[in-house]
Structures are given as structure tokens and as C-alpha cells.
Amino acid sequence: MLALGRRPHPDLPPIEYVEVATGAVVLEHMDAHKLDLAILDGESAPTGGLGLAKQLKDEIDNCPPIVVLTGRPDDAWLANWSRADAAVSHPLDPIRLTDAVLGVLRNRSAA
């Protein structure tokens, strides 16, 4: 949240964050269609963000964009497998994260 900030671009409204601790709560929010974007931790346990991204993309029609945070750049293939819309590896670079988020939000609004 610190890397992205409240307003990463002047063309976008301020971001309202919903921070959750479990995959089950992510599923609840996504099922309720309350989120415009999900940023998932690919290294979380017991439910990893990569597997959760795949499940969300497979099960939710018109799934909001998903950005996964991976442990290392070499994990990009896992992000691709998960069908995430973008991936950013640790250590998090605020510019790369902002570019990824803006890219997936712009792609969604253009679709």
C-alpha cells in the first residue's frame, strides 16, 4: 500500500484498500463483486496468491484484474500460469508496481 499510495495517477480516483489475511476472505469479496483490482501475495501461506489468482480467474466471470507479487523475477512463469494480469517481483519497486497497476486498470477500462 505504501509503494502504490492513495492516488497513483491523476486520472484515477483515490484508491480505497481492503486488506485481508486469508484466501477465504478474498473469495468472499470477489464473489460479492466489491473489488476493482486484487493485488495478491504470491508467497503467502497457506493459500498462495498464485494459486488463488488461478482459482479466481477460472471461477469468476468478468474477474477483476489481478496483480501478483512474486518472490523473484524468475517466478514470472508461475504468474503467467496463474492467469494474473501482471506480476511484480520482490523487492517491490514503487514505479514498477504503479506501472503494473495502471496497465491492468487501463486495459480493463479499454475492454
Tab-separated table of N, CA, C and O in Angstrom:
chain	number	residue	atom	x	y	z
A	1	MET	N	0.830	-1.189	0.000
A	1	MET	CA	0.000	0.000	0.000
A	1	MET	C	0.874	1.250	0.000
A	1	MET	O	0.518	2.228	-0.647
A	2	LEU	N	1.980	1.162	0.703
A	2	LEU	CA	2.898	2.306	0.714
A	2	LEU	C	3.557	2.503	-0.646
A	2	LEU	O	3.786	3.633	-1.067
A	3	ALA	N	3.866	1.408	-1.331
A	3	ALA	CA	4.519	1.503	-2.631
A	3	ALA	C	3.597	2.101	-3.686
A	3	ALA	O	4.051	2.795	-4.590
A	4	LEU	N	2.307	1.879	-3.574
A	4	LEU	CA	1.347	2.353	-4.571
A	4	LEU	C	0.759	3.711	-4.201
A	4	LEU	O	0.534	4.553	-5.060
A	5	GLY	N	0.505	3.912	-2.935
A	5	GLY	CA	-0.067	5.183	-2.495
A	5	GLY	C	-1.569	5.252	-2.690
A	5	GLY	O	-2.199	4.325	-3.188
A	6	ARG	N	-2.149	6.373	-2.305
A	6	ARG	CA	-3.612	6.553	-2.408
A	6	ARG	C	-4.054	7.001	-3.792
A	6	ARG	O	-5.180	6.773	-4.182
A	7	ARG	N	-3.191	7.693	-4.501
A	7	ARG	CA	-3.582	8.195	-5.819
A	7	ARG	C	-2.396	8.087	-6.776
A	7	ARG	O	-1.663	9.049	-6.972
A	8	PRO	N	-2.231	6.899	-7.387
A	8	PRO	CA	-1.046	6.687	-8.218
A	8	PRO	C	-1.044	7.450	-9.545
A	8	PRO	O	-0.001	7.580	-10.169
A	9	HIS	N	-2.211	7.950	-9.935
A	9	HIS	CA	-2.277	8.710	-11.193
A	9	HIS	C	-3.416	9.717	-11.101
A	9	HIS	O	-4.493	9.401	-10.598
A	10	PRO	N	-3.201	10.926	-11.620
A	10	PRO	CA	-4.243	11.958	-11.515
A	10	PRO	C	-5.539	11.622	-12.262
A	10	PRO	O	-6.591	12.156	-11.939
A	11	ASP	N	-5.477	10.722	-13.242
A	11	ASP	CA	-6.678	10.341	-13.992
A	11	ASP	C	-7.553	9.336	-13.249
A	11	ASP	O	-8.663	9.049	-13.676
A	12	LEU	N	-7.038	8.786	-12.155
A	12	LEU	CA	-7.782	7.786	-11.399
A	12	LEU	C	-8.293	8.372	-10.093
A	12	LEU	O	-7.650	9.240	-9.507
A	13	PRO	N	-9.431	7.865	-9.635
A	13	PRO	CA	-9.896	8.296	-8.303
A	13	PRO	C	-8.963	7.718	-7.239
A	13	PRO	O	-8.202	6.780	-7.500
A	14	PRO	N	-9.026	8.248	-6.043
A	14	PRO	CA	-8.197	7.691	-4.962
A	14	PRO	C	-8.512	6.212	-4.741
A	14	PRO	O	-9.646	5.779	-4.909
A	15	ILE	N	-7.494	5.481	-4.376
A	15	ILE	CA	-7.643	4.046	-4.130
A	15	ILE	C	-8.122	3.818	-2.706
A	15	ILE	O	-7.610	4.416	-1.766
A	16	GLU	N	-9.119	2.967	-2.586
A	16	GLU	CA	-9.564	2.508	-1.271
A	16	GLU	C	-9.084	1.075	-1.119
A	16	GLU	O	-9.438	0.214	-1.919
A	17	TYR	N	-8.283	0.826	-0.115
A	17	TYR	CA	-7.707	-0.502	0.099
A	17	TYR	C	-8.584	-1.339	1.013
A	17	TYR	O	-9.183	-0.830	1.953
A	18	VAL	N	-8.625	-2.623	0.710
A	18	VAL	CA	-9.242	-3.623	1.579
A	18	VAL	C	-8.149	-4.649	1.826
A	18	VAL	O	-7.747	-5.367	0.909
A	19	GLU	N	-7.643	-4.683	3.043
A	19	GLU	CA	-6.576	-5.624	3.370
A	19	GLU	C	-7.168	-6.820	4.090
A	19	GLU	O	-7.902	-6.659	5.067
A	20	VAL	N	-6.879	-8.017	3.567
A	20	VAL	CA	-7.404	-9.244	4.172
A	20	VAL	C	-6.256	-10.207	4.431
A	20	VAL	O	-5.192	-10.101	3.828
A	21	ALA	N	-6.510	-11.177	5.299
A	21	ALA	CA	-5.441	-12.082	5.719
A	21	ALA	C	-5.585	-13.500	5.187
A	21	ALA	O	-4.638	-14.272	5.274
A	22	THR	N	-6.741	-13.855	4.630
A	22	THR	CA	-6.923	-15.242	4.187
A	22	THR	C	-7.510	-15.300	2.782
A	22	THR	O	-8.203	-14.384	2.339
A	23	GLY	N	-7.251	-16.425	2.132
A	23	GLY	CA	-7.827	-16.651	0.811
A	23	GLY	C	-9.341	-16.688	0.841
A	23	GLY	O	-10.001	-16.228	-0.088
A	24	ALA	N	-9.907	-17.216	1.925
A	24	ALA	CA	-11.366	-17.302	2.042
A	24	ALA	C	-12.006	-15.913	2.018
A	24	ALA	O	-13.048	-15.708	1.393
A	25	VAL	N	-11.382	-14.963	2.661
A	25	VAL	CA	-11.939	-13.608	2.691
A	25	VAL	C	-11.779	-12.939	1.319
A	25	VAL	O	-12.664	-12.204	0.877
A	26	VAL	N	-10.690	-13.227	0.631
A	26	VAL	CA	-10.542	-12.725	-0.742
A	26	VAL	C	-11.691	-13.250	-1.597
A	26	VAL	O	-12.323	-12.486	-2.346
A	27	LEU	N	-11.976	-14.548	-1.489
A	27	LEU	CA	-13.073	-15.136	-2.260
A	27	LEU	C	-14.407	-14.476	-1.934
A	27	LEU	O	-15.208	-14.210	-2.835
A	28	GLU	N	-14.658	-14.192	-0.670
A	28	GLU	CA	-15.904	-13.521	-0.273
A	28	GLU	C	-16.029	-12.164	-0.953
A	28	GLU	O	-17.085	-11.826	-1.494
A	29	HIS	N	-14.963	-11.388	-0.921
A	29	HIS	CA	-15.002	-10.055	-1.538
A	29	HIS	C	-15.166	-10.146	-3.052
A	29	HIS	O	-15.914	-9.371	-3.645
A	30	MET	N	-14.481	-11.092	-3.667
A	30	MET	CA	-14.584	-11.226	-5.118
A	30	MET	C	-15.966	-11.731	-5.522
A	30	MET	O	-16.523	-11.266	-6.515
A	31	ASP	N	-16.514	-12.661	-4.764
A	31	ASP	CA	-17.861	-13.152	-5.059
A	31	ASP	C	-18.912	-12.052	-4.922
A	31	ASP	O	-19.910	-12.050	-5.632
A	32	ALA	N	-18.672	-11.119	-4.016
A	32	ALA	CA	-19.609	-10.012	-3.806
A	32	ALA	C	-19.390	-8.875	-4.808
A	32	ALA	O	-20.108	-7.881	-4.776
A	33	HIS	N	-18.411	-9.040	-5.696
A	33	HIS	CA	-18.105	-8.026	-6.724
A	33	HIS	C	-17.802	-6.665	-6.106
A	33	HIS	O	-18.239	-5.637	-6.604
A	34	LYS	N	-17.060	-6.669	-5.019
A	34	LYS	CA	-16.740	-5.422	-4.327
A	34	LYS	C	-15.378	-4.853	-4.702
A	34	LYS	O	-15.031	-3.780	-4.253
A	35	LEU	N	-14.607	-5.557	-5.508
A	35	LEU	CA	-13.245	-5.126	-5.792
A	35	LEU	C	-13.065	-4.816	-7.269
A	35	LEU	O	-13.586	-5.518	-8.128
A	36	ASP	N	-12.284	-3.775	-7.552
A	36	ASP	CA	-11.956	-3.421	-8.926
A	36	ASP	C	-10.602	-3.979	-9.345
A	36	ASP	O	-10.276	-4.016	-10.524
A	37	LEU	N	-9.806	-4.381	-8.353
A	37	LEU	CA	-8.456	-4.888	-8.582
A	37	LEU	C	-8.050	-5.698	-7.361
A	37	LEU	O	-8.385	-5.326	-6.227
A	38	ALA	N	-7.330	-6.784	-7.589
A	38	ALA	CA	-6.780	-7.554	-6.472
A	38	ALA	C	-5.264	-7.608	-6.635
A	38	ALA	O	-4.758	-7.882	-7.728
A	39	ILE	N	-4.566	-7.313	-5.565
A	39	ILE	CA	-3.118	-7.482	-5.515
A	39	ILE	C	-2.868	-8.587	-4.503
A	39	ILE	O	-3.172	-8.430	-3.324
A	40	LEU	N	-2.354	-9.714	-4.991
A	40	LEU	CA	-2.202	-10.907	-4.167
A	40	LEU	C	-0.730	-11.213	-3.925
A	40	LEU	O	0.095	-11.085	-4.833
A	41	ASP	N	-0.433	-11.665	-2.718
A	41	ASP	CA	0.919	-12.052	-2.348
A	41	ASP	C	1.168	-13.484	-2.797
A	41	ASP	O	0.592	-14.421	-2.243
A	42	GLY	N	2.004	-13.641	-3.786
A	42	GLY	CA	2.308	-14.964	-4.303
A	42	GLY	C	3.041	-15.852	-3.317
A	42	GLY	O	3.090	-17.062	-3.478
A	43	GLU	N	3.599	-15.265	-2.278
A	43	GLU	CA	4.374	-16.025	-1.301
A	43	GLU	C	3.595	-16.312	-0.023
A	43	GLU	O	4.144	-16.860	0.929
A	44	SER	N	2.328	-15.944	0.038
A	44	SER	CA	1.556	-16.141	1.270
A	44	SER	C	1.286	-17.621	1.511
A	44	SER	O	1.319	-18.431	0.596
A	45	ALA	N	1.037	-17.936	2.759
A	45	ALA	CA	0.737	-19.316	3.143
A	45	ALA	C	-0.387	-19.296	4.164
A	45	ALA	O	-0.510	-18.337	4.918
A	46	PRO	N	-1.245	-20.239	4.202
A	46	PRO	CA	-1.215	-21.490	3.444
A	46	PRO	C	-1.786	-21.364	2.033
A	46	PRO	O	-1.538	-22.214	1.181
A	47	THR	N	-2.556	-20.324	1.768
A	47	THR	CA	-3.111	-20.136	0.423
A	47	THR	C	-2.254	-19.120	-0.309
A	47	THR	O	-2.251	-17.938	0.026
A	48	GLY	N	-1.520	-19.571	-1.295
A	48	GLY	CA	-0.658	-18.675	-2.054
A	48	GLY	C	-1.439	-17.841	-3.048
A	48	GLY	O	-2.455	-18.275	-3.594
A	49	GLY	N	-0.965	-16.646	-3.280
A	49	GLY	CA	-1.627	-15.742	-4.200
A	49	GLY	C	-1.645	-16.225	-5.637
A	49	GLY	O	-2.561	-15.913	-6.397
A	50	LEU	N	-0.649	-17.021	-6.024
A	50	LEU	CA	-0.621	-17.528	-7.397
A	50	LEU	C	-1.738	-18.540	-7.624
A	50	LEU	O	-2.466	-18.473	-8.621
A	51	GLY	N	-1.885	-19.477	-6.705
A	51	GLY	CA	-2.973	-20.454	-6.823
A	51	GLY	C	-4.330	-19.802	-6.697
A	51	GLY	O	-5.282	-20.164	-7.395
A	52	LEU	N	-4.424	-18.815	-5.815
A	52	LEU	CA	-5.679	-18.090	-5.627
A	52	LEU	C	-6.035	-17.304	-6.888
A	52	LEU	O	-7.200	-17.271	-7.296
A	53	ALA	N	-5.037	-16.697	-7.521
A	53	ALA	CA	-5.290	-15.969	-8.774
A	53	ALA	C	-5.855	-16.915	-9.828
A	53	ALA	O	-6.822	-16.587	-10.516
A	54	LYS	N	-5.266	-18.090	-9.947
A	54	LYS	CA	-5.754	-19.079	-10.922
A	54	LYS	C	-7.191	-19.474	-10.618
A	54	LYS	O	-8.044	-19.527	-11.512
A	55	GLN	N	-7.478	-19.728	-9.355
A	55	GLN	CA	-8.839	-20.100	-8.969
A	55	GLN	C	-9.825	-18.985	-9.301
A	55	GLN	O	-10.905	-19.239	-9.849
A	56	LEU	N	-9.472	-17.760	-8.988
A	56	LEU	CA	-10.365	-16.627	-9.254
A	56	LEU	C	-10.615	-16.468	-10.745
A	56	LEU	O	-11.756	-16.273	-11.182
A	57	LYS	N	-9.562	-16.554	-11.550
A	57	LYS	CA	-9.710	-16.398	-12.999
A	57	LYS	C	-10.531	-17.535	-13.606
A	57	LYS	O	-11.275	-17.324	-14.551
A	58	ASP	N	-10.393	-18.735	-13.034
A	58	ASP	CA	-11.140	-19.885	-13.546
A	58	ASP	C	-12.605	-19.861	-13.137
A	58	ASP	O	-13.453	-20.388	-13.851
A	59	GLU	N	-12.916	-19.278	-11.985
A	59	GLU	CA	-14.260	-19.420	-11.421
A	59	GLU	C	-15.139	-18.173	-11.487
A	59	GLU	O	-16.357	-18.292	-11.359
A	60	ILE	N	-14.572	-17.004	-11.680
A	60	ILE	CA	-15.378	-15.779	-11.637
A	60	ILE	C	-15.483	-15.171	-13.028
A	60	ILE	O	-14.468	-14.844	-13.651
A	61	ASP	N	-16.717	-15.045	-13.509
A	61	ASP	CA	-16.943	-14.352	-14.775
A	61	ASP	C	-16.586	-12.885	-14.597
A	61	ASP	O	-16.903	-12.271	-13.577
A	62	ASN	N	-15.951	-12.315	-15.590
A	62	ASN	CA	-15.531	-10.915	-15.543
A	62	ASN	C	-14.723	-10.620	-14.271
A	62	ASN	O	-14.955	-9.622	-13.592
A	63	CYS	N	-13.786	-11.494	-13.991
A	63	CYS	CA	-12.936	-11.335	-12.816
A	63	CYS	C	-12.165	-10.022	-12.915
A	63	CYS	O	-11.624	-9.683	-13.972
A	64	PRO	N	-12.124	-9.263	-11.831
A	64	PRO	CA	-11.325	-8.037	-11.848
A	64	PRO	C	-9.853	-8.364	-12.119
A	64	PRO	O	-9.413	-9.506	-11.903
A	65	PRO	N	-9.093	-7.400	-12.567
A	65	PRO	CA	-7.674	-7.636	-12.809
A	65	PRO	C	-6.967	-8.074	-11.518
A	65	PRO	O	-7.344	-7.662	-10.423
A	66	ILE	N	-5.944	-8.895	-11.714
A	66	ILE	CA	-5.164	-9.395	-10.592
A	66	ILE	C	-3.685	-9.131	-10.854
A	66	ILE	O	-3.170	-9.452	-11.930
A	67	VAL	N	-3.040	-8.545	-9.868
A	67	VAL	CA	-1.592	-8.360	-9.872
A	67	VAL	C	-1.051	-9.253	-8.766
A	67	VAL	O	-1.551	-9.210	-7.643
A	68	VAL	N	-0.060	-10.082	-9.090
A	68	VAL	CA	0.556	-10.917	-8.061
A	68	VAL	C	1.954	-10.399	-7.752
A	68	VAL	O	2.672	-9.932	-8.638
A	69	LEU	N	2.299	-10.490	-6.489
A	69	LEU	CA	3.630	-10.121	-6.027
A	69	LEU	C	4.407	-11.418	-5.864
A	69	LEU	O	4.006	-12.290	-5.086
A	70	THR	N	5.481	-11.562	-6.622
A	70	THR	CA	6.252	-12.803	-6.604
A	70	THR	C	7.546	-12.623	-5.821
A	70	THR	O	8.013	-11.502	-5.631
A	71	GLY	N	8.110	-13.744	-5.410
A	71	GLY	CA	9.320	-13.714	-4.612
A	71	GLY	C	10.559	-13.330	-5.389
A	71	GLY	O	11.505	-12.796	-4.831
A	72	ARG	N	10.539	-13.611	-6.694
A	72	ARG	CA	11.713	-13.328	-7.517
A	72	ARG	C	11.289	-13.201	-8.977
A	72	ARG	O	10.235	-13.725	-9.369
A	73	PRO	N	12.070	-12.513	-9.793
A	73	PRO	CA	11.703	-12.340	-11.207
A	73	PRO	C	11.520	-13.660	-11.950
A	73	PRO	O	10.694	-13.749	-12.860
A	74	ASP	N	12.275	-14.707	-11.565
A	74	ASP	CA	12.160	-15.995	-12.250
A	74	ASP	C	10.801	-16.657	-12.051
A	74	ASP	O	10.494	-17.649	-12.714
A	75	ASP	N	9.983	-16.135	-11.144
A	75	ASP	CA	8.650	-16.695	-10.917
A	75	ASP	C	7.607	-16.141	-11.885
A	75	ASP	O	6.421	-16.432	-11.751
A	76	ALA	N	8.035	-15.380	-12.870
A	76	ALA	CA	7.093	-14.807	-13.841
A	76	ALA	C	6.300	-15.900	-14.553
A	76	ALA	O	5.126	-15.711	-14.869
A	77	TRP	N	6.906	-17.063	-14.804
A	77	TRP	CA	6.181	-18.151	-15.463
A	77	TRP	C	5.022	-18.638	-14.593
A	77	TRP	O	3.966	-19.005	-15.109
A	78	LEU	N	5.197	-18.623	-13.265
A	78	LEU	CA	4.098	-19.009	-12.376
A	78	LEU	C	2.967	-17.991	-12.441
A	78	LEU	O	1.793	-18.348	-12.414
A	79	ALA	N	3.319	-16.724	-12.520
A	79	ALA	CA	2.293	-15.682	-12.654
A	79	ALA	C	1.534	-15.863	-13.961
A	79	ALA	O	0.310	-15.697	-14.009
A	80	ASN	N	2.236	-16.224	-15.012
A	80	ASN	CA	1.586	-16.484	-16.291
A	80	ASN	C	0.642	-17.678	-16.172
A	80	ASN	O	-0.492	-17.636	-16.657
A	81	TRP	N	1.099	-18.754	-15.523
A	81	TRP	CA	0.256	-19.926	-15.304
A	81	TRP	C	-0.998	-19.566	-14.510
A	81	TRP	O	-2.090	-20.064	-14.785
A	82	SER	N	-0.856	-18.676	-13.536
A	82	SER	CA	-1.983	-18.315	-12.663
A	82	SER	C	-3.011	-17.438	-13.368
A	82	SER	O	-4.070	-17.179	-12.820
A	83	ARG	N	-2.673	-16.985	-14.570
A	83	ARG	CA	-3.527	-16.095	-15.364
A	83	ARG	C	-3.628	-14.706	-14.753
A	83	ARG	O	-4.566	-13.950	-15.054
A	84	ALA	N	-2.685	-14.353	-13.892
A	84	ALA	CA	-2.648	-12.987	-13.350
A	84	ALA	C	-2.447	-12.015	-14.505
A	84	ALA	O	-1.814	-12.336	-15.512
A	85	ASP	N	-2.992	-10.835	-14.344
A	85	ASP	CA	-2.873	-9.821	-15.390
A	85	ASP	C	-1.506	-9.154	-15.396
A	85	ASP	O	-1.087	-8.608	-16.412
A	86	ALA	N	-0.832	-9.199	-14.250
A	86	ALA	CA	0.511	-8.630	-14.145
A	86	ALA	C	1.189	-9.232	-12.924
A	86	ALA	O	0.531	-9.748	-12.021
A	87	ALA	N	2.515	-9.156	-12.937
A	87	ALA	CA	3.301	-9.642	-11.799
A	87	ALA	C	4.418	-8.654	-11.522
A	87	ALA	O	5.006	-8.090	-12.451
A	88	VAL	N	4.701	-8.472	-10.254
A	88	VAL	CA	5.798	-7.615	-9.813
A	88	VAL	C	6.566	-8.418	-8.777
A	88	VAL	O	5.973	-8.983	-7.858
A	89	SER	N	7.891	-8.460	-8.942
A	89	SER	CA	8.687	-9.278	-8.026
A	89	SER	C	9.285	-8.422	-6.900
A	89	SER	O	9.428	-7.209	-7.024
A	90	HIS	N	9.607	-9.130	-5.821
A	90	HIS	CA	10.305	-8.508	-4.688
A	90	HIS	C	11.769	-8.327	-5.057
A	90	HIS	O	12.292	-9.097	-5.832
A	91	PRO	N	12.439	-7.341	-4.544
A	91	PRO	CA	11.911	-6.292	-3.684
A	91	PRO	C	11.021	-5.356	-4.500
A	91	PRO	O	11.306	-5.063	-5.660
A	92	LEU	N	9.932	-4.924	-3.888
A	92	LEU	CA	8.959	-4.106	-4.608
A	92	LEU	C	9.529	-2.740	-4.954
A	92	LEU	O	10.067	-2.047	-4.098
A	93	ASP	N	9.387	-2.407	-6.207
A	93	ASP	CA	9.774	-1.094	-6.712
A	93	ASP	C	8.483	-0.317	-6.923
A	93	ASP	O	7.624	-0.745	-7.709
A	94	PRO	N	8.292	0.808	-6.234
A	94	PRO	CA	7.035	1.558	-6.378
A	94	PRO	C	6.707	1.936	-7.815
A	94	PRO	O	5.538	1.928	-8.203
A	95	ILE	N	7.699	2.220	-8.618
A	95	ILE	CA	7.441	2.605	-10.010
A	95	ILE	C	6.936	1.403	-10.805
A	95	ILE	O	5.965	1.509	-11.555
A	96	ARG	N	7.579	0.247	-10.641
A	96	ARG	CA	7.131	-0.958	-11.360
A	96	ARG	C	5.742	-1.389	-10.907
A	96	ARG	O	4.909	-1.787	-11.716
A	97	LEU	N	5.474	-1.297	-9.608
A	97	LEU	CA	4.141	-1.666	-9.109
A	97	LEU	C	3.084	-0.713	-9.665
A	97	LEU	O	2.039	-1.141	-10.140
A	98	THR	N	3.365	0.567	-9.634
A	98	THR	CA	2.416	1.553	-10.168
A	98	THR	C	2.174	1.323	-11.653
A	98	THR	O	1.027	1.350	-12.112
A	99	ASP	N	3.233	1.078	-12.415
A	99	ASP	CA	3.076	0.807	-13.845
A	99	ASP	C	2.208	-0.427	-14.086
A	99	ASP	O	1.358	-0.435	-14.973
A	100	ALA	N	2.422	-1.479	-13.294
A	100	ALA	CA	1.634	-2.707	-13.451
A	100	ALA	C	0.162	-2.452	-13.140
A	100	ALA	O	-0.723	-2.861	-13.896
A	101	VAL	N	-0.107	-1.759	-12.044
A	101	VAL	CA	-1.488	-1.478	-11.652
A	101	VAL	C	-2.175	-0.585	-12.676
A	101	VAL	O	-3.301	-0.862	-13.106
A	102	LEU	N	-1.508	0.479	-13.080
A	102	LEU	CA	-2.107	1.366	-14.086
A	102	LEU	C	-2.351	0.628	-15.396
A	102	LEU	O	-3.387	0.816	-16.039
A	103	GLY	N	-1.419	-0.248	-15.776
A	103	GLY	CA	-1.578	-1.008	-17.013
A	103	GLY	C	-2.807	-1.906	-16.993
A	103	GLY	O	-3.579	-1.929	-17.946
A	104	VAL	N	-2.997	-2.643	-15.902
A	104	VAL	CA	-4.154	-3.547	-15.868
A	104	VAL	C	-5.464	-2.780	-15.726
A	104	VAL	O	-6.477	-3.185	-16.296
A	105	LEU	N	-5.456	-1.664	-15.014
A	105	LEU	CA	-6.682	-0.867	-14.898
A	105	LEU	C	-7.046	-0.221	-16.222
A	105	LEU	O	-8.211	-0.177	-16.597
A	106	ARG	N	-6.054	0.256	-16.955
A	106	ARG	CA	-6.320	0.849	-18.265
A	106	ARG	C	-6.805	-0.203	-19.254
A	106	ARG	O	-7.724	0.053	-20.036
A	107	ASN	N	-6.205	-1.386	-19.212
A	107	ASN	CA	-6.653	-2.462	-20.101
A	107	ASN	C	-8.090	-2.856	-19.809
A	107	ASN	O	-8.856	-3.147	-20.710
A	108	ARG	N	-8.451	-2.864	-18.545
A	108	ARG	CA	-9.831	-3.238	-18.172
A	108	ARG	C	-10.822	-2.183	-18.664
A	108	ARG	O	-11.894	-2.504	-19.158
A	109	SER	N	-10.477	-0.898	-18.511
A	109	SER	CA	-11.405	0.149	-18.919
A	109	SER	C	-11.492	0.250	-20.444
A	109	SER	O	-12.500	0.675	-20.975
A	110	ALA	N	-10.447	-0.183	-21.155
A	110	ALA	CA	-10.468	-0.159	-22.610
A	110	ALA	C	-11.257	-1.325	-23.195
A	110	ALA	O	-11.699	-1.275	-24.328
A	111	ALA	N	-11.419	-2.377	-22.400
A	111	ALA	CA	-12.113	-3.583	-22.905
A	111	ALA	C	-13.602	-3.391	-22.960
A	111	ALA	O	-14.219	-2.562	-22.456
